Structures are given as structure tokens and as C-alpha cells.
XYZ file of C-alpha atoms in Angstrom:
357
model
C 0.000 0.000 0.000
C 1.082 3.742 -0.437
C 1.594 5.638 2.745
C 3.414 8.770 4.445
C 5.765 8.558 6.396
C 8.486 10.371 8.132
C 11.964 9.318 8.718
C 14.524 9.191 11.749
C 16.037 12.874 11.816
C 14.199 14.184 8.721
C 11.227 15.921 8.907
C 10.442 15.698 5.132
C 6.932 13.576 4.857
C 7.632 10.995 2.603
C 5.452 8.882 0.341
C 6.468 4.816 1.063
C 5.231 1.458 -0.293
C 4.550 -1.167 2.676
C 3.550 -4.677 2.694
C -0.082 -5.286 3.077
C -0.642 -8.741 5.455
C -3.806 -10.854 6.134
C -5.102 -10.344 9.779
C -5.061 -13.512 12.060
C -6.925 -14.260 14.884
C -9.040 -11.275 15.691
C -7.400 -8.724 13.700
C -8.809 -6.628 11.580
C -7.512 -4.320 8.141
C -9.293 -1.199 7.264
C -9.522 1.508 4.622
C -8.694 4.210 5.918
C -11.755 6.554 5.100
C -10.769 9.681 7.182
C -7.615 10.744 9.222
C -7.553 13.465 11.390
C -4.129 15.758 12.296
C -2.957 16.180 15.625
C 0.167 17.923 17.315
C 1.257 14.727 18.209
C 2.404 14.289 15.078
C 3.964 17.444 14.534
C 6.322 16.282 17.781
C 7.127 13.035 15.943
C 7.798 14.694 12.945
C 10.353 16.610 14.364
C 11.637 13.646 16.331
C 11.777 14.740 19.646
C 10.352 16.705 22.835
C 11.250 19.996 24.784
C 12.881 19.083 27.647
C 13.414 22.495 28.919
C 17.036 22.422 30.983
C 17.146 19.101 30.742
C 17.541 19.426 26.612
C 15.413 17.061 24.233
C 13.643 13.266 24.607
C 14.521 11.790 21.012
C 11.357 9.717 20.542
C 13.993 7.195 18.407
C 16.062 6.858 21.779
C 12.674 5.791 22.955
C 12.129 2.985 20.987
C 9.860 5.393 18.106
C 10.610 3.298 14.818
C 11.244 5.184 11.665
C 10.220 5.439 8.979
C 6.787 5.999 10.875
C 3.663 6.616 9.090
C 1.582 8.824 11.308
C -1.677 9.398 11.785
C -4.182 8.019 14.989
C -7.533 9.876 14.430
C -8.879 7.140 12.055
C -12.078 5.986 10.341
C -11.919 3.290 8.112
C -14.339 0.576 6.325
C -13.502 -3.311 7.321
C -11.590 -4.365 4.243
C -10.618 -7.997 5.893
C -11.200 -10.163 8.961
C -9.275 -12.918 11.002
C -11.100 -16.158 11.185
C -11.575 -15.694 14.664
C -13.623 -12.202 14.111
C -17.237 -12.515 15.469
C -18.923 -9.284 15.597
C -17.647 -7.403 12.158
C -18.532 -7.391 8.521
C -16.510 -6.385 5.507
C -18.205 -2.434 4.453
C -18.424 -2.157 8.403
C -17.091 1.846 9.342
C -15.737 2.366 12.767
C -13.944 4.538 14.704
C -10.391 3.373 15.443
C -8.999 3.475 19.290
C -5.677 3.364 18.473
C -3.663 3.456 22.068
C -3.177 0.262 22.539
C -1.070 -1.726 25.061
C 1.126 -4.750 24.968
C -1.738 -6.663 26.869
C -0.442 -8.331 29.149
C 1.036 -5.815 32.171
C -1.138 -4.738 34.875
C -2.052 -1.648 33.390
C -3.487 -3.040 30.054
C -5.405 -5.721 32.135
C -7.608 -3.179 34.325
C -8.643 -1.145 30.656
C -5.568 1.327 31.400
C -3.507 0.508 27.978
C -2.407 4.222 27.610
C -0.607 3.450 30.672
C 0.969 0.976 29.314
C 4.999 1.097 29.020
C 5.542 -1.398 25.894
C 2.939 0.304 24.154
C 1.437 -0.326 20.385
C -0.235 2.586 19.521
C -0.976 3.423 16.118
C 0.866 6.142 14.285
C 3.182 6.500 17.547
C 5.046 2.877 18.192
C 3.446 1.184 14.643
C 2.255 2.297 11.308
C -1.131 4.702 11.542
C -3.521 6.032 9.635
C -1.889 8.375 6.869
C -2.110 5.226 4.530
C -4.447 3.198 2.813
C -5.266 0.646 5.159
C -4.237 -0.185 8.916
C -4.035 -3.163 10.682
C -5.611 -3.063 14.091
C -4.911 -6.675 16.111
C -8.100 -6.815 17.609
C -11.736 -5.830 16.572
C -12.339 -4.486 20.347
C -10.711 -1.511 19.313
C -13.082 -0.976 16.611
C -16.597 1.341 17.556
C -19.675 2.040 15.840
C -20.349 5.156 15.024
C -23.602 5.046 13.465
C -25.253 8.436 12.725
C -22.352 10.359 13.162
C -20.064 12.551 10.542
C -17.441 10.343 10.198
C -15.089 13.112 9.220
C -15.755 14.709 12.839
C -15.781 11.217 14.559
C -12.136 10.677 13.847
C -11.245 13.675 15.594
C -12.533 11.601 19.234
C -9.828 9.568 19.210
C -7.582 11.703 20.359
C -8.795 15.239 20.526
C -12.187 14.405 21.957
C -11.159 11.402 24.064
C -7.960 13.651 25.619
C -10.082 16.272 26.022
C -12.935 14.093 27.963
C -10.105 12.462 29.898
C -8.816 15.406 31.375
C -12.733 16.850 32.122
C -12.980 13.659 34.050
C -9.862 14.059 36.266
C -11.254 17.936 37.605
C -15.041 16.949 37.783
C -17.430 17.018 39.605
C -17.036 20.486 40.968
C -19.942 22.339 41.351
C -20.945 24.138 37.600
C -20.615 27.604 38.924
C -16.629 26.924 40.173
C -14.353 28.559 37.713
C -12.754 26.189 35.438
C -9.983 27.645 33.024
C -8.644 26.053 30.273
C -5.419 27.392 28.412
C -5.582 27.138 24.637
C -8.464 27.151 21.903
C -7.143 25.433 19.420
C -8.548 21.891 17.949
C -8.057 20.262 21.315
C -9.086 23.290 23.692
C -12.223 23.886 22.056
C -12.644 20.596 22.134
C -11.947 20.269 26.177
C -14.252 23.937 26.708
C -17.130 22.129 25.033
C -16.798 18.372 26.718
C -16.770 20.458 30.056
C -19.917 22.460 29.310
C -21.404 18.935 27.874
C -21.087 17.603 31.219
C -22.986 20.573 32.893
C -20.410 22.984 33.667
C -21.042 26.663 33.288
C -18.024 28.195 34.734
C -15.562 27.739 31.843
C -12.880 30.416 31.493
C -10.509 29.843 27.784
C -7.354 31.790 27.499
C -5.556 32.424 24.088
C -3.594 34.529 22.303
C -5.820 34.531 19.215
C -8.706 36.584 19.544
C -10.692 34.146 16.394
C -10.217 31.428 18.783
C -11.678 32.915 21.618
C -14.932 33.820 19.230
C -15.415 30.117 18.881
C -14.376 29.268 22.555
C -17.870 31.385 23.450
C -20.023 29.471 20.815
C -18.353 26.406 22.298
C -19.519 27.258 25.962
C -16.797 29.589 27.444
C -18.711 31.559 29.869
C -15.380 34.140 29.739
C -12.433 34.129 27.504
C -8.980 36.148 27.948
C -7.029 37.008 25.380
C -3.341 36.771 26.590
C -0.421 38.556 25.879
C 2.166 36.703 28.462
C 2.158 39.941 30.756
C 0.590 39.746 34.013
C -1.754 36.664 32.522
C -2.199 34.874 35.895
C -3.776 38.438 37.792
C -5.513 38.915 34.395
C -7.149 35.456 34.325
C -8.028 35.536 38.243
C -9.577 38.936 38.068
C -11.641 37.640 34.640
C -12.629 34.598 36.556
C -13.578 36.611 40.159
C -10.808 35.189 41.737
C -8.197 31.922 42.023
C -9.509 29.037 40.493
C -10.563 25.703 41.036
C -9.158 24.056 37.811
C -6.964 24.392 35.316
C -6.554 22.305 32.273
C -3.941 23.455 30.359
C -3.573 22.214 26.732
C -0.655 24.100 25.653
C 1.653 22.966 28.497
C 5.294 24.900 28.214
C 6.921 26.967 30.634
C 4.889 29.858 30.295
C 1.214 28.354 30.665
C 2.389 26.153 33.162
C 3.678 28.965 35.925
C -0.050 30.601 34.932
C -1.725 27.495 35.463
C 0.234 26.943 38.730
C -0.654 30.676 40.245
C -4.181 31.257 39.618
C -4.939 27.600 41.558
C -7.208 28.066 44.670
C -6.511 26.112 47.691
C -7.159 22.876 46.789
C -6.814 23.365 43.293
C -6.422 20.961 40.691
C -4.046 21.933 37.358
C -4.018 18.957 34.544
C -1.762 19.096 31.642
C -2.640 17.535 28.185
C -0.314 19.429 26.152
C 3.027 18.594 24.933
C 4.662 21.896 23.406
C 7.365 21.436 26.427
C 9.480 23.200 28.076
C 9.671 22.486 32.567
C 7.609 23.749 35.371
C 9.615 25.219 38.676
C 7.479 25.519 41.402
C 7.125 26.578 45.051
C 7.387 23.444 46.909
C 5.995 24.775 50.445
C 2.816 25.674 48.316
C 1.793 22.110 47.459
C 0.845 20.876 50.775
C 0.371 24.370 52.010
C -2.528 24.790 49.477
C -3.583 21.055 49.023
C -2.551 21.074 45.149
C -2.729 18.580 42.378
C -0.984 18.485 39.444
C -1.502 15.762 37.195
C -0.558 14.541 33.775
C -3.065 13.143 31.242
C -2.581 11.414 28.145
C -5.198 10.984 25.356
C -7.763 8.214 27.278
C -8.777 4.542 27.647
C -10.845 2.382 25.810
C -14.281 2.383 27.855
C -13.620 6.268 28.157
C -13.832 6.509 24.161
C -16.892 4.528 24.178
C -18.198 6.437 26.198
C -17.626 9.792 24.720
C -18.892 7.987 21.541
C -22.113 7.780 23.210
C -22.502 11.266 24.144
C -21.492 12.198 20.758
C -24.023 10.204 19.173
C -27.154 12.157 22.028
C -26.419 15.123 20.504
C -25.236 16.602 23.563
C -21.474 17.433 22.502
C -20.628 20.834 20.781
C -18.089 19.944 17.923
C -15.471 22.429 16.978
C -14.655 23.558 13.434
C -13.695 20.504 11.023
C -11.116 21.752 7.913
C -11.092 19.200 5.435
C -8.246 17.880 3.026
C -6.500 15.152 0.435
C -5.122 11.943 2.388
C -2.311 12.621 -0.221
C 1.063 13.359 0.286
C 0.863 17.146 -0.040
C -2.009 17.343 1.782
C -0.348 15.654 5.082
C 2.451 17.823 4.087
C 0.512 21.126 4.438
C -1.106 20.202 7.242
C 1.009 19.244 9.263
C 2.821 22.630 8.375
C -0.446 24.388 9.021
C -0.072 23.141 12.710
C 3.631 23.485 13.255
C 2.910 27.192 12.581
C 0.104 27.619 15.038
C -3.513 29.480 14.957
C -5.438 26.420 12.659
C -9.051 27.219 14.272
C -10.226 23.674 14.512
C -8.929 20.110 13.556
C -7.710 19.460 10.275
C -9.397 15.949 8.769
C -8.148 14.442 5.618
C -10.120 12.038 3.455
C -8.763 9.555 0.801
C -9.619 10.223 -2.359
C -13.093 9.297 -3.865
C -11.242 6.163 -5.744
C -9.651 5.183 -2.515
C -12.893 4.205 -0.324
């Protein structure tokens, strides 16, 4: 098959022929349908993360093979089954959950595989979804979406199940308690409207683009900031009536991270999704001092995707901005530029070509 692909210290997307295998057992091949863009893949692109003082985390030191076709938001159409496949048809169209776990540690056996340290994920530790087909080795990882835009749907399985993730790790708090979240891009939007899904009111979105902010109301911001990096932590407690109760912070460097850290009532919670980089200094004294959490999140587990599919499909879950484009090598190419530069107002989706599905 004909996929794109990026190589070890080369950022240059790169159009490669792979070897297309039968699925055994319970696996499963698709064609891919749709394939949605995330920052993730801008990071493995460029091969490694921000470190801060500590200097960079080359993903190949970790084990990342190249040449890696990326991609992990993915809806495809069941091209072929293993014989031991019960509960699919070729023509079938589901939603791909594409962390997946070695299955056997601890982690993978309570639902947890995005814990998991010997990880499979597609487009991250094996070949994704900017290709014709994938290969996914079981067909639990495969959900109906019936009745949904399948273009949009792709965008759960990592924008909308990250963003639900994180909402679950500061809720419940009463709706009226302020909640900020820092960046409205594809993923904040996507975390300011999962919150105000789940009842809460109180949602505060800070960014530096004023366009995002516009859509961060529609979403269900109750208040948005637009920051300019001086005195943002008084700016975003005096917008939100004082320190606040959560913070999700989906940018995640140095700078949003000391904001995130400041405006945190007693007691306060601060969860970072974002992987931009950089390192967080903080008080120590403060942490038991004011009760504080901070907690990591990445993307979400299985049952949580399923269940974000189902609020999806009760019409209950505002959807941000979907940008369409080629599954073709110029059009991963763009987008993924489109990204790397910053201010894309929504999530980038690519199709495959009408001949392709």
C-alpha cells in the first residue's frame, strides 16, 4: 500500500510502499476513510520533545521506529477479517482506538492501555492512519459510530477522548466553580465544550488569538482572555472573580504552566494535556500548604472513548470547526505545516480520495 511517512532525523513527509498482510486471529484491516491531524504528530515529525534544561527526549532513543507513518484519528471501512472475528462485517465503518497496550502488564489488564509502558499505539510505536489501510490486532478496538459525521468522529480519538479524559480528572465540581482552560485550538475547544457537555457553566478559555476565543464562546466559554504573556495569571483571576478551582492546560510549556500553577485556589487541581514542552519550577511549600494537584493526562482509555462515543451520538457534545483535506502526500504535508505554525481554528481531517474508499 502507499503511505506517508516520516523518517529518523528528517522531517520531510515521505510517500512509502509497505507490505499489506492478512489479519489472524481477531485482527482486523481497514480503509482508511478519514484521518484526522494532531500535534502529536507534529512532535514526531520533528523527532523529539522539549525538555526544557534538561535538553530534548529523542522519541527514536525511545524505541519510536522510523520510517513511521503517522496518523491516529482514524475511520476506516472493514476491508478484511481474522477467522476468529465474530462481531464485524466487511463495508463495516468504525472509529479506530488506536492506544493500545502490549496486553499483558497490569495496566493493560484493568482497561488502562495508555498506561501501558511497551505500548502499540498506532501512528506513535506502529504504522497509523496516513495510509491506505491499517491493521488493528483486535476488533475491540473498533466502535460504531452510526449516525455520526465520520469526518468529525475521527477527531474523538484523540482530541475528543484527551479532552474528555482530562474533564474527568477535575469533575465534579460544582458548575458555577471557575474552570480555566489554556488554549483554543482543535483540542481546547474541544476540552471547553466536553466540560460544558457535562454541565459545567463556569468555563474560562485563554488564548492569544482573539478568532479562537470567538469560537471558545459558541463552544460554551462563559469568559475568555485574550493573553499577551504579561501579568496573565492576575488577568485570568480577576476575569474569573478570583483563584480558580481548575486548570486544564492544553498548551503545556513553561509559560502556561507557571499561569496554570498561580491562579490555583486552595485545593486546586491543574491537569496538563499538552506537549509543546518546556519544565515547570514551582514553590514546593505551596503544594501541601494549598492542598494542590498536578496531574498529567494522556489521550484516554478504551471504555472512556466509548463512552464519549455515546454522548457524541445524544447530541449533547458541541463539535469544533472541522477543515477538510487530500489523504495525499501534499495534503499531510501542508497540514502538518499548518499546525507546526500555530492558529489552525479547529482540527484538520483528511479524506482519501473518492477512488480510494
Amino acid at each position: 500500500m502507499h503511505a506517508f511517512a516520516v523518517m529518523e532525523d528528517d522531517t520531510v513527509l515521505r510517500q512509502i510502499d509497505v507490505p499489506v498482510q492478512e489479519p489472524e486471529g481477531r485482527g482486523v484491516r481497514l480503509r482508511v476513510l478519514h484521518s484526522g491531524v494532531c500535534h502529536t504528530d507534529t512532535h514526531l515529525q520533528q523527532g523529539h520533545y522539549d525538555l526544557g534544561r534538561r535538553g530534548q527526549l529523542r522519541l527514536a532513543d525511545r524505541g519510536i521506529p522510523y520510517p513511521l507513518v503517522l496518523g491516529h484519528e482514524i475511520v476506516a471501512c472493514v476491508e478484511s477479517v481474522g477467522h476468529e472475528v465474530r462481531d464485524l462485517e466487511v463495508g463495516d465503518v468504525r472509529l479506530v482506538y488506536p492506544w493500545i497496550g502490549c496486553g499483558q502488564c497490569h495496566r493493560c489488564a484493568a482497561g488502562q492501555e495508555n498506561y501501558c509502558t511497551s505500548g502499540r499505539s498506532l501512528g506513535v510505536n506502529r504504522h497509523g492512519g496516513y495510509a491506505e489501510f491499517v491493521s488493528v490486532p483486535d476488533e475491540k478496538y473498533l466502535i460504531d459510530i452510526g449516525g455520526l459525521d465520520p469526518s468529525w468522529a475521527a477527531t474523538l480519538a484523540c482530541s475528543g477522548l484527551t479532552a474528555f479524559s482530562a474533564a474527568n480528572k477535575v469533575l465534579p465540581l460544582p458548575p458555577d466553580a471557575p474552570v480555566a482552560v489554556i488554549g483554543a485550538g482543535g483540542v481546547g475547544l474541544t476540552v471547553v465544550g466536553i466540560l460544558a457537555a457535562l454541565g459545567h457553566r463556569n468555563i474560562c478559555a485563554v488564548d492569544t488569538n482573539p478568532a479562537n476565543l470567538a469560537i471558545a464562546t459558541e463552544t460554551g466559554a462563559r469568559t475568555t482572555l485574550c493573553s499577551d504573556g504579561e501579568n496573565s495569571a492576575a488577568d485570568l483571576m480577576s476575569m474569573c472573580g478570583g483563584p480558580v478551582d481548575a486548570v486544564i492546560d492544553v498548551v503545556n510549556n513553561t509559560q502556561t504552566a507557571e499561569i496554570a500553577f498561580d491562579v490555583l485556589a486552595k485545593g486546586g487541581r491543574l491537569v496538563q494535556i499538552g506537549l509543546f514542552g518546556g519544565e515547570m519550577v514551582v514553590p514546593t511549600v505551596l503544594m501541601p500548604l494549598k492542598l494542590l494537584t498536578v496531574q498529567g493526562s494522556y489521550v484516554g482509555t478504551l471504555d472512556e472513548l466509548k463512552k464519549l462515543v455515546q454522548i457524541a451520538k445524544e447530541n449533547t457534545l458541541p463539535r469544533p470547526p472541522i477543515l477538510p483535506g487530500n489523504l495525499t502526500l501534499e495534503g499531510v504535508s501542508g497540514a502538518l505545516a499548518s499546525l507546526a505554525a500555530g492558529g489552525v481554528p479547529g482540527r484538520i481531517v483528511l479524506s482519501s480520495p473518492p477512488g480510494n474508499q
